[in-house]
Backbone as a chain_set.jsonl record, in Angstrom:
{"seq": "MELVAGQPYWLIKSGLPYSYPKLSNDIRCDALIIGGGISGALTTHCLTKVGIECVLVDARSVGLGSTCASTSLLQYELDVPLHQLKKKVGEQRAVRAYQLCGEAIDKLTDLMINLSFKEFDRRNSLYFSQRTKQKELIRKEWLARKQAGFEVELLGA", "coords": {"N": [[-8.349, -27.25, 5.311], [-6.717, -26.018, 2.936], [-4.253, -23.96, 3.106], [-2.092, -22.458, 1.237], [-0.676, -22.538, -1.892], [1.102, -22.362, -3.609], [1.003, -21.337, -5.733], [0.84, -17.127, -6.276], [-1.634, -15.643, -5.475], [-3.281, -13.829, -6.626], [-2.89, -14.279, -8.829], [-3.746, -16.696, -9.621], [-6.424, -16.384, -8.785], [-7.569, -14.685, -10.986], [-5.908, -15.228, -13.288], [-3.562, -15.055, -16.004], [-2.244, -11.933, -16.709], [-3.162, -9.579, -18.595], [-1.722, -9.2, -22.022], [0.318, -6.782, -23.412], [1.524, -4.847, -26.065], [4.687, -5.311, -27.258], [7.274, -2.744, -27.212], [8.375, -1.445, -30.113], [9.613, 0.213, -31.501], [11.243, 3.288, -31.699], [9.658, 5.964, -29.724], [7.83, 9.166, -28.591], [7.261, 10.572, -25.519], [6.093, 11.792, -22.412], [6.37, 11.358, -19.81], [8.357, 8.614, -18.889], [7.787, 5.518, -17.72], [8.825, 2.838, -15.272], [8.757, 0.139, -14.703], [6.018, -2.1, -14.292], [4.605, -2.661, -12.231], [2.14, -2.153, -9.254], [3.088, 0.261, -8.099], [4.033, 1.741, -10.457], [1.698, 1.261, -12.012], [0.023, 2.813, -10.866], [1.346, 5.589, -10.699], [1.323, 6.074, -13.624], [-1.352, 6.041, -13.774], [-2.33, 8.219, -12.109], [-0.334, 10.515, -13.496], [-1.367, 10.382, -16.155], [-3.877, 11.534, -15.805], [-3.994, 14.028, -15.036], [-3.058, 14.964, -17.842], [-0.635, 14.296, -18.384], [1.499, 12.419, -21.107], [1.877, 9.361, -21.175], [4.419, 6.469, -21.004], [4.584, 3.095, -19.88], [6.821, 0.717, -19.005], [7.609, -2.605, -18.722], [10.06, -5.26, -18.049], [9.277, -7.719, -17.671], [6.026, -9.153, -17.855], [2.811, -7.307, -17.421], [2.751, -6.376, -13.888], [2.834, -8.975, -13.194], [5.233, -9.456, -11.698], [6.369, -8.788, -8.524], [4.163, -7.354, -7.287], [1.996, -9.641, -7.886], [2.207, -11.292, -6.357], [1.775, -9.961, -4.024], [-0.173, -9.395, -0.692], [-1.513, -7.927, -0.62], [-2.491, -6.383, 1.171], [-3.344, -3.159, 2.86], [-2.022, -0.866, 4.974], [-1.767, 2.041, 7.442], [0.537, 1.783, 8.638], [4.101, 1.896, 9.259], [7.107, 0.412, 9.446], [8.535, 1.317, 11.573], [6.984, 1.878, 14.628], [4.732, 4.726, 15.504], [5.596, 5.596, 18.101], [8.236, 5.167, 18.453], [9.252, 6.005, 16.147], [9.173, 8.69, 17.161], [10.826, 9.327, 18.687], [13.273, 9.163, 16.831], [13.303, 10.807, 14.735], [11.866, 13.01, 15.477], [8.553, 14.194, 17.024], [6.66, 16.017, 15.394], [7.606, 15.21, 12.75], [7.432, 12.452, 12.471], [4.807, 12.277, 13.707], [3.306, 13.534, 10.963], [4.339, 11.714, 8.911], [3.208, 9.429, 9.672], [0.651, 10.456, 9.205], [0.497, 11.125, 6.591], [0.974, 8.582, 5.406], [-1.83, 7.434, 5.945], [-3.453, 9.181, 4.785], [-2.654, 8.637, 2.304], [-4.017, 5.834, 2.213], [-6.814, 6.883, 2.27], [-6.561, 7.76, 0.01], [-6.453, 6.059, -1.985], [-8.451, 4.41, -1.428], [-10.292, 6.181, -2.406], [-9.664, 5.931, -5.514], [-10.398, 3.25, -5.563], [-13.051, 3.246, -5.417], [-13.6, 4.868, -7.062], [-13.303, 3.588, -9.671], [-14.898, 0.969, -9.647], [-13.961, -0.858, -8.186], [-14.085, -3.987, -6.84], [-12.761, -5.537, -5.507], [-11.908, -4.507, -3.39], [-11.858, -3.784, 0.197], [-12.481, -1.617, 2.766], [-10.935, -1.748, 6.271], [-10.846, -2.104, 9.682], [-7.595, -2.408, 11.781], [-6.079, -4.4, 14.386], [-3.818, -4.135, 17.075], [-1.66, -6.557, 18.647], [-0.823, -8.589, 21.472], [0.424, -11.734, 22.519], [2.22, -12.012, 24.686], [2.763, -10.872, 27.982], [4.695, -8.774, 28.521], [5.127, -7.657, 26.282], [2.596, -5.47, 26.363], [2.913, -2.843, 27.69], [4.524, -2.086, 25.174], [2.593, -2.055, 23.355], [0.538, -0.177, 24.65], [2.11, 2.467, 24.353], [2.185, 2.418, 22.072], [-0.625, 3.004, 21.39], [-1.34, 5.271, 22.943], [0.175, 7.282, 21.722], [-0.287, 7.095, 19.035], [-2.854, 8.027, 19.756], [-2.57, 10.778, 21.19], [-1.699, 12.129, 18.856], [-3.731, 12.282, 17.328], [-5.006, 10.164, 15.862], [-7.764, 7.684, 15.462], [-8.09, 5.6, 17.802], [-8.078, 2.484, 19.59], [-8.305, 1.469, 22.708], [-7.805, -1.675, 24.262], [-8.54, -3.991, 26.451], [-7.146, -7.058, 28.325]], "CA": [[-8.58, -26.179, 4.059], [-5.408, -25.658, 2.445], [-3.711, -22.134, 2.772], [-0.869, -22.259, 0.742], [-1.295, -23.302, -3.006], [2.622, -22.706, -4.317], [1.269, -19.753, -6.905], [0.813, -16.244, -6.165], [-3.12, -15.699, -5.093], [-4.153, -12.713, -7.939], [-2.371, -15.091, -10.322], [-5.147, -18.172, -9.213], [-7.423, -15.845, -9.101], [-7.397, -13.866, -11.899], [-5.617, -15.873, -14.434], [-2.432, -14.748, -16.864], [-2.686, -10.373, -16.937], [-3.464, -9.186, -19.902], [-0.655, -9.045, -22.755], [0.615, -5.843, -23.78], [2.736, -5.031, -27.122], [5.851, -5.006, -26.926], [7.927, -1.496, -27.954], [9.234, -1.68, -31.447], [10.238, 1.566, -32.171], [11.501, 4.737, -31.0], [8.637, 6.955, -29.209], [8.107, 10.024, -27.603], [6.178, 10.864, -24.482], [6.338, 13.457, -21.709], [7.126, 10.533, -19.074], [8.883, 7.133, -19.047], [7.453, 4.895, -16.345], [9.521, 1.965, -15.593], [8.34, -1.023, -13.986], [4.47, -2.477, -14.295], [3.796, -3.063, -10.923], [1.428, -1.268, -8.431], [3.452, 1.811, -8.01], [4.189, 1.721, -11.698], [0.223, 1.567, -12.747], [-0.536, 3.972, -9.948], [2.152, 6.797, -11.034], [1.185, 6.254, -14.541], [-2.529, 6.413, -13.727], [-1.934, 9.581, -11.785], [-0.097, 11.08, -14.506], [-2.516, 10.682, -17.499], [-5.332, 11.955, -15.237], [-3.654, 15.644, -15.364], [-2.822, 15.119, -19.133], [1.153, 13.806, -18.805], [1.916, 11.388, -22.388], [3.044, 8.326, -20.41], [4.826, 5.297, -21.751], [4.894, 2.483, -18.89], [7.388, -0.334, -19.59], [8.218, -3.887, -17.714], [10.88, -6.246, -18.485], [8.055, -8.804, -17.591], [4.332, -9.186, -18.13], [2.597, -6.229, -16.276], [1.465, -7.175, -12.714], [3.388, -10.213, -13.044], [6.211, -9.786, -10.27], [5.75, -8.803, -6.791], [2.536, -7.088, -7.338], [1.208, -10.3, -8.073], [2.538, -11.884, -5.06], [1.221, -9.331, -2.795], [-1.207, -10.01, 0.28], [-2.898, -6.597, -0.826], [-2.927, -5.785, 2.519], [-3.0, -2.007, 2.718], [-1.983, -0.05, 5.972], [-1.002, 2.968, 7.139], [1.83, 1.427, 9.324], [5.018, 2.099, 8.724], [7.998, -0.373, 9.626], [8.84, 1.751, 13.202], [5.886, 1.987, 15.618], [4.753, 5.66, 16.014], [6.3, 6.463, 19.616], [10.011, 5.11, 18.373], [9.87, 6.964, 15.662], [9.142, 10.254, 17.208], [12.47, 9.506, 19.256], [14.343, 9.297, 15.909], [12.768, 11.689, 13.885], [10.883, 13.981, 16.252], [7.343, 14.241, 17.035], [6.378, 16.644, 14.22], [7.85, 14.632, 11.38], [6.94, 11.226, 13.03], [3.34, 12.114, 12.997], [3.313, 13.75, 10.024], [4.305, 10.777, 8.528], [2.049, 8.281, 9.688], [-0.805, 10.958, 9.01], [0.525, 10.717, 4.698], [0.249, 6.934, 4.861], [-3.132, 7.277, 6.353], [-3.771, 10.366, 3.878], [-2.368, 7.529, 0.946], [-4.871, 4.727, 2.184], [-7.804, 7.428, 2.022], [-7.08, 8.119, -1.71], [-6.385, 4.63, -2.769], [-10.129, 4.245, -1.315], [-11.48, 6.823, -3.472], [-9.449, 5.474, -6.599], [-11.024, 1.682, -6.031], [-14.382, 3.306, -5.514], [-14.17, 5.345, -8.871], [-12.53, 2.617, -10.699], [-15.536, 0.541, -9.045], [-12.947, -2.107, -8.101], [-15.291, -4.843, -5.972], [-12.297, -6.694, -4.573], [-11.053, -3.58, -2.36], [-12.585, -3.644, 1.279], [-11.739, -1.224, 4.075], [-10.858, -2.632, 7.498], [-9.702, -1.603, 10.799], [-6.601, -3.289, 12.391], [-5.717, -4.63, 15.672], [-2.596, -4.727, 17.488], [-2.123, -7.605, 19.55], [0.397, -9.69, 21.512], [0.089, -13.253, 23.495], [3.239, -11.774, 25.661], [2.314, -9.844, 28.994], [5.526, -8.042, 28.59], [4.772, -6.758, 25.1], [1.706, -5.019, 26.743], [3.18, -1.523, 27.808], [4.635, -1.228, 24.113], [1.366, -1.52, 23.008], [-0.016, 1.376, 25.476], [3.048, 3.556, 24.233], [1.511, 2.796, 20.591], [-1.64, 3.181, 22.087], [-1.007, 6.501, 23.628], [1.312, 8.132, 20.705], [-1.392, 7.714, 18.023], [-4.065, 9.016, 20.654], [-1.846, 12.191, 21.156], [-1.428, 12.518, 17.438], [-5.417, 12.158, 16.446], [-5.596, 8.818, 15.029], [-8.827, 7.045, 15.758], [-7.463, 4.496, 18.036], [-8.829, 2.267, 21.233], [-7.104, 0.528, 23.77], [-8.49, -2.722, 24.85], [-7.493, -4.864, 27.965], [-7.443, -8.766, 28.772]], "C": [[-7.024, -25.874, 3.926], [-4.757, -24.31, 2.024], [-2.603, -21.951, 2.234], [-0.955, -23.25, -0.812], [0.262, -23.262, -3.807], [2.186, -21.931, -5.255], [0.452, -18.461, -5.95], [-1.176, -16.372, -6.071], [-4.007, -15.084, -6.254], [-3.787, -13.663, -9.318], [-3.567, -16.545, -10.49], [-6.001, -17.563, -9.774], [-8.157, -15.889, -10.395], [-6.953, -14.102, -13.704], [-4.062, -14.82, -14.966], [-2.881, -13.004, -16.578], [-2.692, -10.367, -18.381], [-2.016, -8.933, -20.561], [-0.641, -7.583, -23.59], [1.678, -6.128, -24.986], [3.923, -4.566, -26.526], [6.56, -3.683, -27.632], [8.965, -2.031, -28.874], [9.963, -1.017, -32.229], [10.286, 2.66, -31.462], [9.832, 5.226, -30.704], [8.891, 7.983, -28.715], [7.258, 10.017, -26.95], [6.715, 11.502, -23.258], [7.086, 12.317, -20.247], [7.419, 9.157, -19.373], [8.591, 6.431, -17.925], [8.012, 3.444, -16.535], [9.227, 1.039, -14.726], [6.55, -1.148, -14.091], [3.674, -3.053, -13.41], [2.818, -2.402, -9.787], [1.977, -0.025, -8.261], [3.902, 2.559, -9.427], [2.767, 2.358, -12.399], [0.015, 2.725, -12.018], [0.153, 5.412, -10.618], [1.649, 6.76, -12.545], [-0.505, 6.88, -14.553], [-2.663, 8.427, -13.073], [-1.504, 10.908, -13.092], [-0.893, 11.401, -15.769], [-3.31, 10.989, -17.174], [-5.011, 13.407, -15.109], [-3.024, 15.576, -16.695], [-1.253, 14.999, -19.389], [1.26, 12.698, -20.035], [2.621, 10.616, -21.43], [3.131, 7.073, -20.983], [5.081, 4.03, -20.24], [5.525, 1.197, -19.866], [8.137, -1.324, -18.593], [9.129, -4.791, -18.673], [10.257, -7.708, -18.858], [6.859, -8.268, -18.293], [4.19, -8.189, -17.063], [1.964, -6.795, -15.224], [2.043, -8.381, -12.528], [4.461, -10.443, -11.804], [5.782, -9.657, -8.828], [4.587, -8.262, -6.557], [1.421, -8.29, -7.415], [0.967, -11.476, -7.049], [2.245, -11.321, -3.761], [0.016, -9.863, -1.977], [-2.456, -8.695, 0.137], [-3.35, -6.053, 0.001], [-2.551, -4.429, 2.626], [-3.107, -1.066, 4.331], [-1.309, 1.335, 6.234], [0.255, 3.213, 8.084], [2.956, 1.644, 8.712], [6.508, 0.944, 9.357], [8.289, 0.052, 10.954], [7.111, 2.082, 13.364], [6.004, 3.971, 15.848], [5.911, 6.197, 17.368], [7.636, 5.817, 19.142], [10.06, 6.234, 17.505], [9.886, 8.41, 16.108], [10.639, 10.206, 18.064], [13.49, 9.33, 18.219], [14.329, 10.136, 14.784], [12.196, 13.373, 14.725], [9.161, 13.909, 16.004], [6.909, 14.625, 15.525], [6.486, 15.613, 12.765], [7.393, 12.934, 11.274], [5.469, 11.026, 12.633], [2.99, 12.53, 11.503], [3.436, 12.224, 8.547], [3.499, 9.351, 8.544], [0.564, 9.04, 9.319], [-0.81, 11.029, 6.954], [0.006, 9.578, 4.693], [-1.007, 7.286, 5.212], [-3.651, 8.077, 5.183], [-3.765, 9.557, 2.052], [-3.549, 6.546, 0.828], [-5.944, 5.383, 1.731], [-7.938, 7.721, 0.292], [-6.904, 7.005, -2.634], [-7.831, 4.147, -2.484], [-10.551, 4.645, -2.357], [-11.194, 6.53, -4.892], [-10.201, 4.111, -6.611], [-12.513, 2.399, -6.008], [-14.688, 3.504, -7.067], [-13.862, 4.511, -9.769], [-13.928, 1.677, -10.728], [-14.621, -1.169, -8.984], [-13.644, -2.734, -6.791], [-14.084, -5.601, -5.025], [-11.571, -5.788, -3.613], [-12.266, -3.58, -1.514], [-11.877, -3.03, 2.4], [-11.707, -1.958, 5.433], [-10.303, -2.272, 8.246], [-8.692, -2.803, 10.887], [-6.529, -3.504, 13.601], [-4.124, -4.862, 15.407], [-2.552, -5.435, 18.977], [-0.707, -8.428, 20.216], [-0.025, -10.4, 22.589], [1.197, -12.55, 24.745], [2.848, -10.663, 26.666], [3.229, -8.714, 28.88], [5.665, -7.032, 27.334], [3.724, -5.428, 25.064], [1.921, -2.844, 26.81], [3.735, -1.104, 26.286], [3.441, -0.703, 23.422], [0.473, 0.163, 23.561], [0.624, 1.914, 24.613], [2.384, 3.695, 23.048], [0.745, 3.506, 20.505], [-1.552, 5.082, 22.105], [-0.229, 7.944, 22.186], [0.536, 8.36, 19.638], [-2.65, 8.388, 18.427], [-3.819, 10.474, 20.197], [-2.12, 12.846, 19.665], [-2.832, 12.887, 16.351], [-5.88, 11.268, 15.726], [-7.067, 8.216, 15.983], [-8.172, 5.669, 16.653], [-8.306, 4.083, 19.491], [-7.939, 1.373, 21.837], [-8.079, -0.416, 24.377], [-7.717, -3.501, 25.85], [-7.888, -5.965, 27.697], [-7.704, -9.087, 29.998]], "O": [[-6.308, -25.521, 4.863], [-4.755, -23.761, 0.922], [-1.92, -21.112, 2.823], [-1.244, -24.447, -0.818], [0.514, -24.173, -4.595], [3.154, -21.624, -5.951], [-0.377, -18.736, -5.083], [-1.794, -17.249, -6.675], [-5.046, -15.549, -6.724], [-4.297, -13.686, -10.438], [-3.972, -17.108, -11.507], [-6.451, -17.811, -10.893], [-8.989, -16.692, -10.815], [-7.327, -13.588, -14.759], [-3.635, -13.94, -14.218], [-4.04, -12.885, -16.18], [-2.196, -11.205, -19.134], [-1.128, -8.504, -19.824], [-1.566, -7.322, -24.359], [2.433, -7.097, -25.068], [4.135, -3.747, -25.632], [6.313, -3.639, -28.838], [9.963, -2.72, -28.663], [10.668, -1.3, -33.198], [9.416, 2.972, -30.649], [8.919, 4.845, -31.437], [10.032, 8.133, -28.279], [6.223, 9.526, -27.402], [7.928, 11.704, -23.22], [8.207, 12.556, -19.798], [6.672, 8.556, -20.144], [9.258, 6.787, -16.954], [7.832, 2.826, -17.585], [9.654, 1.379, -13.623], [5.907, -0.111, -13.929], [2.607, -3.66, -13.505], [3.768, -1.762, -9.336], [1.158, 0.894, -8.288], [4.092, 3.774, -9.485], [2.633, 3.404, -13.035], [-0.197, 3.739, -12.681], [-0.626, 6.275, -11.022], [1.502, 7.955, -12.802], [-0.854, 7.894, -15.158], [-3.012, 9.459, -13.646], [-2.177, 11.877, -13.444], [-1.007, 12.518, -16.275], [-4.155, 10.959, -18.068], [-6.035, 14.089, -15.075], [-2.138, 16.431, -16.693], [-0.69, 15.482, -20.371], [0.885, 11.672, -19.469], [3.682, 10.956, -20.907], [2.129, 6.527, -21.445], [6.03, 4.388, -19.543], [5.086, 0.772, -20.935], [9.044, -0.984, -17.833], [8.898, -4.971, -19.869], [10.5, -8.501, -19.769], [6.728, -7.298, -19.04], [4.947, -8.047, -16.104], [0.961, -7.504, -15.302], [1.674, -8.938, -11.494], [4.48, -11.45, -11.096], [4.988, -10.35, -8.193], [3.927, -8.673, -5.602], [0.24, -8.105, -7.119], [0.031, -12.264, -6.911], [2.373, -11.886, -2.676], [-0.744, -10.687, -2.486], [-3.613, -8.548, 0.531], [-4.348, -5.334, -0.044], [-1.336, -4.276, 2.501], [-4.197, -0.664, 4.738], [-0.457, 1.783, 5.468], [0.841, 4.273, 8.306], [2.9, 1.599, 7.483], [6.434, 1.464, 10.47], [8.333, -0.908, 11.723], [6.29, 2.408, 12.506], [7.038, 4.514, 16.24], [6.799, 7.049, 17.345], [8.422, 6.276, 19.971], [10.669, 7.264, 17.793], [10.542, 9.252, 15.495], [11.443, 11.132, 17.962], [14.652, 9.331, 18.626], [15.245, 10.177, 13.963], [12.274, 14.536, 14.329], [8.645, 13.606, 14.928], [6.813, 13.796, 14.62], [5.581, 15.383, 11.963], [7.097, 12.338, 10.238], [4.945, 10.251, 11.833], [2.324, 11.711, 10.868], [2.704, 12.0, 7.582], [3.287, 8.513, 7.668], [-0.475, 8.398, 9.169], [-1.802, 10.99, 6.226], [-1.09, 9.31, 4.199], [-1.456, 7.617, 4.114], [-4.449, 7.423, 4.512], [-4.467, 9.774, 1.064], [-4.088, 6.331, -0.258], [-6.424, 4.833, 0.74], [-8.932, 7.849, -0.422], [-7.165, 7.029, -3.837], [-8.375, 3.472, -3.357], [-11.088, 3.951, -3.22], [-12.118, 6.73, -5.68], [-10.666, 3.792, -7.705], [-13.231, 1.875, -6.86], [-15.393, 2.928, -7.896], [-14.263, 4.81, -10.894], [-14.282, 1.496, -11.893], [-14.758, -2.21, -9.626], [-13.754, -2.046, -5.776], [-14.382, -6.169, -3.974], [-10.615, -6.275, -3.01], [-13.404, -3.452, -1.965], [-10.929, -3.567, 2.973], [-12.568, -2.819, 5.611], [-9.141, -1.956, 7.987], [-8.818, -3.877, 10.3], [-7.05, -2.565, 14.203], [-3.445, -5.322, 14.49], [-3.103, -5.107, 20.027], [0.252, -8.787, 19.534], [-0.708, -9.92, 23.494], [0.746, -12.688, 25.882], [2.609, -9.546, 26.207], [2.731, -7.61, 29.103], [6.173, -5.911, 27.365], [3.782, -4.551, 24.202], [1.317, -1.947, 26.223], [3.529, 0.067, 25.967], [3.195, 0.436, 23.026], [0.038, 1.148, 22.964], [-0.109, 2.081, 23.638], [1.944, 4.804, 22.744], [0.843, 4.545, 19.852], [-1.748, 5.847, 21.161], [-0.318, 9.167, 22.071], [0.467, 9.489, 19.152], [-3.35, 9.111, 17.718], [-4.394, 11.16, 19.353], [-2.682, 13.924, 19.469], [-2.953, 13.424, 15.25], [-6.898, 11.348, 15.038], [-7.173, 8.458, 17.185], [-7.777, 4.722, 15.973], [-8.92, 4.836, 20.247], [-7.012, 0.705, 21.38], [-9.084, 0.002, 24.951], [-6.495, -3.578, 25.975], [-8.848, -6.136, 26.946], [-7.907, -10.263, 30.298]]}, "num_chains": 1, "name": "protein.A"}
């Protein structure tokens, strides 16, 4: 099986994105969103939903930057494991950061369902290591998340 195509998956799967007209004259709006990637699209969606008139602009085609090349894998993970983040910012802030990320995934799940976006599929994730010495780090992370109220399970080998 060929795993490397040399082109972004979403571009191959869906073709070139829709071409929007260029801004050719002065306009008025409540909010100008600069950047037509996923963040710009979600920001525009949220603002227009509450009645804010938005214009989204991008120097290139909408959705053709890093969003197009994204794995589209969404997790509530941060770059720093919870048990380490607690040491850096304190338990309350660290746990809240992870909770907010989890809530964001829930909101995106609801949005995908409401938009009938068929490509979205919610999955569980798995932390693992082939190195025995990393076993303690995984145990610490499991314990930190369990104590914070996250639904986690520790598997043994």
